[in-house]
XYZ file of C-alpha atoms in Angstrom:
91
model
C 16.474 12.218 3.970
C 14.879 15.386 2.626
C 18.147 17.232 2.956
C 19.953 14.704 1.134
C 17.480 14.642 -1.747
C 17.395 18.395 -1.859
C 21.015 18.504 -2.114
C 21.046 15.793 -4.806
C 18.456 17.646 -6.826
C 20.606 20.721 -6.993
C 23.888 18.837 -7.547
C 22.568 15.734 -9.706
C 25.081 16.364 -12.605
C 28.015 16.038 -10.368
C 27.217 12.593 -9.373
C 27.466 9.642 -11.869
C 26.442 6.930 -9.221
C 23.695 6.863 -6.606
C 22.673 4.516 -4.070
C 18.984 4.317 -2.921
C 17.638 1.834 -0.112
C 16.882 1.366 3.419
C 19.293 1.250 6.535
C 21.353 -1.703 5.231
C 22.180 0.527 2.285
C 22.843 3.573 4.432
C 25.089 1.815 6.588
C 26.695 -0.549 4.213
C 27.642 1.556 1.342
C 30.643 4.075 1.754
C 30.689 6.202 -1.188
C 34.104 7.499 -0.610
C 35.471 3.942 -0.526
C 33.645 3.029 -3.735
C 34.678 6.103 -5.478
C 38.266 5.449 -4.722
C 38.258 2.172 -6.219
C 35.944 2.731 -9.296
C 36.910 6.404 -9.908
C 33.253 7.395 -9.549
C 31.501 10.313 -7.789
C 28.681 8.595 -5.880
C 26.152 9.695 -3.451
C 24.257 7.543 -0.898
C 20.526 8.605 -0.589
C 19.486 5.861 1.382
C 17.849 6.207 4.917
C 16.936 4.362 7.995
C 13.413 2.723 8.140
C 13.002 3.366 4.527
C 11.176 0.413 3.152
C 9.928 -0.213 -0.285
C 6.586 1.891 -0.511
C 8.509 4.861 0.965
C 11.496 4.246 -1.469
C 9.212 4.059 -4.218
C 7.612 7.411 -3.736
C 11.043 8.871 -3.188
C 12.272 7.287 -6.629
C 9.184 8.653 -8.457
C 9.915 12.205 -7.173
C 13.549 11.807 -7.691
C 13.722 10.087 -11.155
C 13.273 13.722 -13.119
C 16.499 15.038 -11.523
C 18.702 11.919 -12.434
C 20.916 12.234 -15.458
C 20.530 9.697 -18.042
C 24.156 8.641 -17.802
C 23.950 8.210 -14.000
C 24.092 4.708 -12.804
C 21.478 3.921 -10.053
C 21.819 1.176 -7.459
C 18.609 0.575 -5.795
C 18.752 -1.999 -2.911
C 15.407 -3.348 -1.952
C 15.300 -5.992 1.007
C 13.638 -9.283 0.834
C 11.365 -8.438 3.737
C 9.408 -5.945 1.568
C 8.061 -9.051 -0.383
C 7.176 -11.357 2.580
C 3.685 -12.642 1.892
C 2.922 -12.622 5.689
C 3.686 -8.795 5.885
C 0.473 -7.569 4.152
C 0.050 -4.242 6.353
C 1.867 -1.137 6.511
C 3.690 -0.427 9.886
C 3.100 3.196 10.472
C 5.329 3.363 13.576
């Protein structure tokens, strides 16, 4: 993830669509396929085991590099808002 973010920070103006999220976004979004259909230049910055608290920290760090005209798709899974999951799993 750090390498993907570092690459994006250096090349942000060349992307007009980015995807953020967890493993569902990482595995389920194919930038090349989407770009072929939409005519975009997209990047997938999602990662495995990347739930909302870590995603939020990443977005806070990343937001200053995202050009104003870039479309951001941030996928947040429902399990992040489960009232029975009140603790952070550090494993």
